[in-house]
mmCIF file of C-alpha atoms in Angstrom:
data_model
loop_
_atom_site.group_PDB
_atom_site.id
_atom_site.type_symbol
_atom_site.label_atom_id
_atom_site.label_comp_id
_atom_site.label_asym_id
_atom_site.label_seq_id
_atom_site.Cartn_x
_atom_site.Cartn_y
_atom_site.Cartn_z
ATOM 1 C CA UNK A 629 2.164 14.306 -14.165
ATOM 2 C CA UNK A 630 5.294 12.309 -13.300
ATOM 3 C CA UNK A 631 6.350 15.171 -11.040
ATOM 4 C CA UNK A 632 3.352 14.449 -8.808
ATOM 5 C CA UNK A 633 5.208 11.395 -7.508
ATOM 6 C CA UNK A 634 7.922 12.758 -5.257
ATOM 7 C CA UNK A 635 9.874 10.910 -2.617
ATOM 8 C CA UNK A 636 9.790 12.359 0.888
ATOM 9 C CA UNK A 637 10.716 11.122 4.326
ATOM 10 C CA UNK A 638 7.057 10.299 4.922
ATOM 11 C CA UNK A 639 7.285 7.424 2.446
ATOM 12 C CA UNK A 640 9.374 5.536 4.989
ATOM 13 C CA UNK A 641 8.404 7.329 8.199
ATOM 14 C CA UNK A 642 4.646 6.731 7.917
ATOM 15 C CA UNK A 643 4.692 2.923 7.518
ATOM 16 C CA UNK A 644 7.471 2.548 10.095
ATOM 17 C CA UNK A 645 5.625 4.672 12.641
ATOM 18 C CA UNK A 646 2.341 2.844 12.095
ATOM 19 C CA UNK A 647 3.859 -0.640 12.299
ATOM 20 C CA UNK A 648 5.998 0.262 15.310
ATOM 21 C CA UNK A 649 2.857 1.457 17.094
ATOM 22 C CA UNK A 650 1.350 -2.021 16.567
ATOM 23 C CA UNK A 651 4.442 -3.634 18.031
ATOM 24 C CA UNK A 652 4.414 -1.186 20.946
ATOM 25 C CA UNK A 653 0.837 -2.155 21.810
ATOM 26 C CA UNK A 654 1.748 -5.837 21.599
ATOM 27 C CA UNK A 655 4.788 -5.238 23.832
ATOM 28 C CA UNK A 656 2.564 -3.595 26.460
ATOM 29 C CA UNK A 657 0.195 -6.552 26.215
ATOM 30 C CA UNK A 658 3.013 -9.054 26.831
ATOM 31 C CA UNK A 659 4.995 -6.983 29.331
ATOM 32 C CA UNK A 660 2.054 -6.232 31.645
ATOM 33 C CA UNK A 661 0.061 -9.352 30.847
ATOM 34 C CA UNK A 662 -2.897 -7.288 29.689
ATOM 35 C CA UNK A 663 -5.506 -8.779 27.389
ATOM 36 C CA UNK A 664 -6.586 -6.208 24.795
ATOM 37 C CA UNK A 665 -8.829 -8.652 22.943
ATOM 38 C CA UNK A 666 -11.942 -7.353 24.694
ATOM 39 C CA UNK A 667 -11.201 -3.962 23.154
ATOM 40 C CA UNK A 668 -11.739 -5.428 19.712
ATOM 41 C CA UNK A 669 -14.896 -5.315 17.610
ATOM 42 C CA UNK A 670 -17.827 -7.228 19.095
ATOM 43 C CA UNK A 671 -20.488 -7.062 16.380
ATOM 44 C CA UNK A 672 -23.828 -5.417 17.029
ATOM 45 C CA UNK A 673 -23.060 -4.382 20.599
ATOM 46 C CA UNK A 674 -22.562 -0.880 21.920
ATOM 47 C CA UNK A 675 -19.388 -1.796 23.799
ATOM 48 C CA UNK A 676 -18.058 -3.475 20.655
ATOM 49 C CA UNK A 677 -18.020 -0.155 18.795
ATOM 50 C CA UNK A 678 -14.795 0.804 20.565
ATOM 51 C CA UNK A 679 -13.107 -1.868 18.483
ATOM 52 C CA UNK A 680 -13.760 0.150 15.329
ATOM 53 C CA UNK A 681 -10.859 2.372 16.412
ATOM 54 C CA UNK A 682 -8.817 0.010 18.596
ATOM 55 C CA UNK A 683 -8.981 -3.326 16.771
ATOM 56 C CA UNK A 684 -6.331 -2.549 14.096
ATOM 57 C CA UNK A 685 -3.757 -2.138 16.877
ATOM 58 C CA UNK A 686 -4.574 -5.398 18.704
ATOM 59 C CA UNK A 687 -3.107 -8.778 17.753
ATOM 60 C CA UNK A 688 -3.519 -12.201 19.276
ATOM 61 C CA UNK A 689 0.081 -13.445 18.970
ATOM 62 C CA UNK A 690 3.452 -12.742 17.418
ATOM 63 C CA UNK A 691 2.686 -14.616 14.184
ATOM 64 C CA UNK A 692 -0.519 -12.604 13.723
ATOM 65 C CA UNK A 693 1.366 -9.350 14.237
ATOM 66 C CA UNK A 694 4.247 -10.345 11.942
ATOM 67 C CA UNK A 695 1.946 -11.424 9.105
ATOM 68 C CA UNK A 696 0.190 -8.048 9.196
ATOM 69 C CA UNK A 697 3.348 -5.947 9.553
ATOM 70 C CA UNK A 698 4.991 -6.738 6.219
ATOM 71 C CA UNK A 699 1.972 -5.946 3.981
ATOM 72 C CA UNK A 700 1.372 -2.745 5.937
ATOM 73 C CA UNK A 701 4.962 -1.594 5.411
ATOM 74 C CA UNK A 702 4.756 -2.184 1.663
ATOM 75 C CA UNK A 703 1.299 -0.805 0.977
ATOM 76 C CA UNK A 704 1.502 2.207 3.280
ATOM 77 C CA UNK A 705 4.767 3.204 1.576
ATOM 78 C CA UNK A 706 3.151 2.789 -1.854
ATOM 79 C CA UNK A 707 0.114 4.767 -0.729
ATOM 80 C CA UNK A 708 2.217 7.641 0.609
ATOM 81 C CA UNK A 709 4.394 7.820 -2.518
ATOM 82 C CA UNK A 710 1.737 7.513 -5.226
ATOM 83 C CA UNK A 711 -1.307 8.940 -3.415
ATOM 84 C CA UNK A 712 0.206 11.370 -0.928
ATOM 85 C CA UNK A 713 -2.799 13.717 -0.884
ATOM 86 C CA UNK A 714 -5.237 10.894 -0.187
ATOM 87 C CA UNK A 715 -3.107 9.013 2.363
ATOM 88 C CA UNK A 716 -4.548 10.445 5.575
ATOM 89 C CA UNK A 717 -8.196 10.151 4.561
ATOM 90 C CA UNK A 718 -7.727 6.638 3.154
ATOM 91 C CA UNK A 719 -6.185 5.408 6.415
ATOM 92 C CA UNK A 720 -8.674 7.108 8.743
ATOM 93 C CA UNK A 721 -11.803 6.468 6.686
ATOM 94 C CA UNK A 722 -10.557 2.988 5.851
ATOM 95 C CA UNK A 723 -10.244 2.077 9.537
ATOM 96 C CA UNK A 724 -13.666 3.526 10.350
ATOM 97 C CA UNK A 725 -15.530 2.075 7.353
ATOM 98 C CA UNK A 726 -13.985 -1.391 7.573
ATOM 99 C CA UNK A 727 -14.538 -1.429 11.336
ATOM 100 C CA UNK A 728 -18.198 -0.462 11.049
ATOM 101 C CA UNK A 729 -18.677 -3.004 8.272
ATOM 102 C CA UNK A 730 -17.204 -5.727 10.478
ATOM 103 C CA UNK A 731 -19.402 -4.589 13.373
ATOM 104 C CA UNK A 732 -22.482 -4.962 11.160
ATOM 105 C CA UNK A 733 -21.824 -8.323 9.484
ATOM 106 C CA UNK A 734 -19.346 -10.054 11.799
ATOM 107 C CA UNK A 735 -19.860 -13.209 13.795
ATOM 108 C CA UNK A 736 -20.509 -12.833 17.491
ATOM 109 C CA UNK A 737 -16.901 -12.914 18.610
ATOM 110 C CA UNK A 738 -14.115 -10.397 19.032
ATOM 111 C CA UNK A 739 -12.511 -9.274 15.768
ATOM 112 C CA UNK A 740 -8.969 -7.908 16.103
ATOM 113 C CA UNK A 741 -5.982 -7.152 13.892
ATOM 114 C CA UNK A 742 -4.901 -4.746 11.156
ATOM 115 C CA UNK A 743 -5.931 -7.072 8.329
ATOM 116 C CA UNK A 744 -9.064 -4.996 7.694
ATOM 117 C CA UNK A 745 -6.860 -1.960 6.951
ATOM 118 C CA UNK A 746 -4.581 -4.099 4.775
ATOM 119 C CA UNK A 747 -7.562 -5.042 2.625
ATOM 120 C CA UNK A 748 -8.573 -1.376 2.436
ATOM 121 C CA UNK A 749 -5.125 -0.456 1.105
ATOM 122 C CA UNK A 750 -5.010 -3.435 -1.249
ATOM 123 C CA UNK A 751 -8.420 -2.645 -2.722
ATOM 124 C CA UNK A 752 -7.861 1.122 -2.923
ATOM 125 C CA UNK A 753 -4.463 0.883 -4.648
ATOM 126 C CA UNK A 754 -5.718 -1.683 -7.155
ATOM 127 C CA UNK A 755 -8.994 -0.036 -8.165
ATOM 128 C CA UNK A 756 -7.654 3.520 -8.031
ATOM 129 C CA UNK A 757 -4.805 2.679 -10.364
ATOM 130 C CA UNK A 758 -7.157 1.011 -12.838
ATOM 131 C CA UNK A 759 -9.499 4.010 -12.723
ATOM 132 C CA UNK A 760 -6.785 6.572 -13.490
ATOM 133 C CA UNK A 761 -5.593 4.593 -16.556
ATOM 134 C CA UNK A 762 -2.199 6.173 -15.982
ATOM 135 C CA UNK A 763 0.528 3.699 -16.855
ATOM 136 C CA UNK A 764 2.532 4.095 -13.624
ATOM 137 C CA UNK A 765 -0.502 3.577 -11.401
ATOM 138 C CA UNK A 766 -1.833 0.715 -13.507
ATOM 139 C CA UNK A 767 1.578 -0.938 -13.153
ATOM 140 C CA UNK A 768 1.332 -0.442 -9.382
ATOM 141 C CA UNK A 769 -2.119 -2.059 -9.388
ATOM 142 C CA UNK A 770 -0.826 -5.072 -11.288
ATOM 143 C CA UNK A 771 2.160 -5.351 -8.956
ATOM 144 C CA UNK A 772 -0.110 -5.372 -5.909
ATOM 145 C CA UNK A 773 -2.263 -8.082 -7.484
ATOM 146 C CA UNK A 774 0.822 -10.114 -8.364
ATOM 147 C CA UNK A 775 2.199 -9.982 -4.821
ATOM 148 C CA UNK A 776 -0.960 -10.038 -2.715
ATOM 149 C CA UNK A 777 -3.599 -11.365 -5.098
ATOM 150 C CA UNK A 778 -4.013 -14.507 -2.992
ATOM 151 C CA UNK A 779 -5.542 -12.367 -0.257
ATOM 152 C CA UNK A 780 -8.781 -12.169 -2.234
ATOM 153 C CA UNK A 781 -9.707 -15.725 -1.235
ATOM 154 C CA UNK A 782 -9.907 -14.706 2.420
ATOM 155 C CA UNK A 783 -12.879 -12.415 1.874
ATOM 156 C CA UNK A 784 -15.024 -15.541 1.510
ATOM 157 C CA UNK A 785 -16.429 -17.515 4.456
ATOM 158 C CA UNK A 786 -15.169 -20.976 5.438
ATOM 159 C CA UNK A 787 -11.814 -20.573 3.691
ATOM 160 C CA UNK A 788 -10.208 -20.292 7.119
ATOM 161 C CA UNK A 789 -12.430 -20.386 10.195
ATOM 162 C CA UNK A 790 -9.678 -18.815 12.305
ATOM 163 C CA UNK A 791 -9.582 -15.532 10.374
ATOM 164 C CA UNK A 792 -12.144 -12.753 10.272
ATOM 165 C CA UNK A 793 -13.344 -12.990 6.688
ATOM 166 C CA UNK A 794 -15.952 -10.395 7.633
ATOM 167 C CA UNK A 795 -13.200 -7.894 8.452
ATOM 168 C CA UNK A 796 -11.427 -8.720 5.208
ATOM 169 C CA UNK A 797 -14.605 -8.302 3.179
ATOM 170 C CA UNK A 798 -15.485 -5.039 4.939
ATOM 171 C CA UNK A 799 -11.959 -3.729 4.261
ATOM 172 C CA UNK A 800 -12.052 -4.762 0.614
ATOM 173 C CA UNK A 801 -15.427 -3.086 0.022
ATOM 174 C CA UNK A 802 -14.294 0.022 1.918
ATOM 175 C CA UNK A 803 -11.192 0.341 -0.256
ATOM 176 C CA UNK A 804 -13.293 -0.028 -3.384
ATOM 177 C CA UNK A 805 -15.648 2.695 -2.153
ATOM 178 C CA UNK A 806 -12.773 5.052 -1.327
ATOM 179 C CA UNK A 807 -11.185 4.465 -4.744
ATOM 180 C CA UNK A 808 -14.323 5.833 -6.393
ATOM 181 C CA UNK A 809 -15.047 8.485 -3.757
ATOM 182 C CA UNK A 810 -11.670 10.209 -4.088
ATOM 183 C CA UNK A 811 -11.249 12.290 -7.203
ATOM 184 C CA UNK A 812 -7.806 12.362 -8.783
ATOM 185 C CA UNK A 813 -6.249 14.668 -11.378
ATOM 186 C CA UNK A 814 -5.915 13.466 -14.934
ATOM 187 C CA UNK A 815 -2.444 12.035 -15.076
ATOM 188 C CA UNK A 816 -0.443 12.312 -18.268
ATOM 189 C CA UNK A 817 3.142 11.785 -19.262
ATOM 190 C CA UNK A 818 5.327 14.859 -18.827
ATOM 191 C CA UNK A 819 6.656 16.361 -22.059
ATOM 192 C CA UNK A 820 10.418 16.574 -22.432
ATOM 193 C CA UNK A 821 10.516 17.861 -26.002
ATOM 194 C CA UNK A 822 8.402 20.453 -27.776
ATOM 195 C CA UNK A 823 7.350 18.018 -30.508
ATOM 196 C CA UNK A 824 5.736 15.730 -27.893
ATOM 197 C CA UNK A 825 2.993 18.269 -27.152
ATOM 198 C CA UNK A 826 -0.393 17.521 -28.765
ATOM 199 C CA UNK A 827 -0.637 21.099 -30.050
ATOM 200 C CA UNK A 828 2.773 20.922 -31.752
ATOM 201 C CA UNK A 829 2.678 22.358 -35.307
ATOM 202 C CA UNK A 830 5.577 21.193 -37.483
ATOM 203 C CA UNK A 831 4.877 23.892 -40.059
ATOM 204 C CA UNK A 832 5.836 26.550 -37.514
ATOM 205 C CA UNK A 833 9.046 24.796 -36.481
ATOM 206 C CA UNK A 834 12.092 26.537 -38.014
ATOM 207 C CA UNK A 835 14.051 23.307 -38.046
ATOM 208 C CA UNK A 836 11.308 21.246 -39.683
ATOM 209 C CA UNK A 837 10.902 23.919 -42.356
ATOM 210 C CA UNK A 838 14.320 22.886 -43.704
ATOM 211 C CA UNK A 839 12.864 19.552 -44.908
ATOM 212 C CA UNK A 840 10.485 18.927 -47.803
ATOM 213 C CA UNK A 841 7.582 16.475 -47.821
ATOM 214 C CA UNK A 842 9.969 13.644 -48.724
ATOM 215 C CA UNK A 843 12.293 14.382 -45.827
ATOM 216 C CA UNK A 844 15.029 15.922 -47.970
ATOM 217 C CA UNK A 845 17.029 18.834 -46.592
ATOM 218 C CA UNK A 846 16.333 22.070 -48.438
ATOM 219 C CA UNK A 847 17.396 25.676 -48.084
ATOM 220 C CA UNK A 848 14.853 28.208 -47.027
ATOM 221 C CA UNK A 849 13.900 30.865 -49.593
ATOM 222 C CA UNK A 850 16.337 33.748 -49.301
ATOM 223 C CA UNK A 851 14.760 37.050 -48.329
ATOM 224 C CA UNK A 852 15.064 39.885 -50.823
ATOM 225 C CA UNK A 853 17.318 42.310 -48.970
ATOM 226 C CA UNK A 854 19.508 45.112 -50.242
ATOM 227 C CA UNK A 855 23.161 44.771 -49.238
ATOM 228 C CA UNK A 856 24.052 47.186 -46.468
ATOM 229 C CA UNK A 857 27.343 47.354 -44.633
ATOM 230 C CA UNK A 858 25.599 48.550 -41.482
ATOM 231 C CA UNK A 859 22.965 45.792 -41.500
ATOM 232 C CA UNK A 860 23.459 42.562 -39.603
ATOM 233 C CA UNK A 861 21.906 39.538 -41.284
ATOM 234 C CA UNK A 862 20.779 36.537 -39.273
ATOM 235 C CA UNK A 863 20.669 34.259 -42.297
ATOM 236 C CA UNK A 864 24.193 32.987 -42.970
ATOM 237 C CA UNK A 865 23.389 32.032 -46.563
ATOM 238 C CA UNK A 866 22.319 35.581 -47.372
ATOM 239 C CA UNK A 867 25.299 37.103 -45.578
ATOM 240 C CA UNK A 868 27.708 34.823 -47.403
ATOM 241 C CA UNK A 869 26.179 35.700 -50.740
ATOM 242 C CA UNK A 870 26.351 39.421 -49.998
ATOM 243 C CA UNK A 871 29.940 39.211 -48.773
ATOM 244 C CA UNK A 872 30.790 37.198 -51.851
ATOM 245 C CA UNK A 873 29.207 39.793 -54.135
ATOM 246 C CA UNK A 874 31.100 42.623 -52.423
ATOM 247 C CA UNK A 875 34.323 40.703 -52.785
ATOM 248 C CA UNK A 876 33.721 40.176 -56.500
ATOM 249 C CA UNK A 877 32.934 43.868 -56.965
ATOM 250 C CA UNK A 878 36.137 44.856 -55.146
ATOM 251 C CA UNK A 879 38.199 42.514 -57.288
ATOM 252 C CA UNK A 880 36.545 43.893 -60.443
ATOM 253 C CA UNK A 881 37.293 47.469 -59.447
ATOM 254 C CA UNK A 882 40.909 46.750 -58.697
#
């Protein structure tokens, strides 16, 4: 239902907190001249497994961090607003699944950056919206494709040797998997008027009964009631007729 999409402070707080944590890690790296790269994912090594958790928070330079921050702000906000119940599991499982996928198929070098999570969010939001067939979520899917559709090229090798296409591919596949793994309620448009309901029966509607099959306004059949001074009639036509009859009788008597 439309009421499932409710704004809360988390819509802004979650993406801001996550992105600020990336910048905080980068600040520590610059301020204390510490190289976190070795804490990234080193495929098919035991020590490289630590990067499954740490790599999304590690960036090589300011441009790398900036390029990842903007998509994260947008897509984390969209995720929290439209898929609030799935947000936590998508982020956590997305980081783990994309990290393990990179660890399995990646080149023998350190893989760092939050781009794997970005591809998880991109893939999840797109495929989940298409699956629900709900017009708001489909529109969100198309918007994501329109803005970030060019990202798809970077899941292929040799497009850019400097980026981890393996991390992008692992994130994209992980998001697709999560889109099908998470069950969602059947969304439908909320009904504002009674006649919008599928079970609406016009023949039982008092207002619609005042129209014939051609759409002409007609009076309802008047009930056969005996005039009674102590009886209150709900039908104004009947009451008027009765009052009129009494008036005529009084005039005749006088």
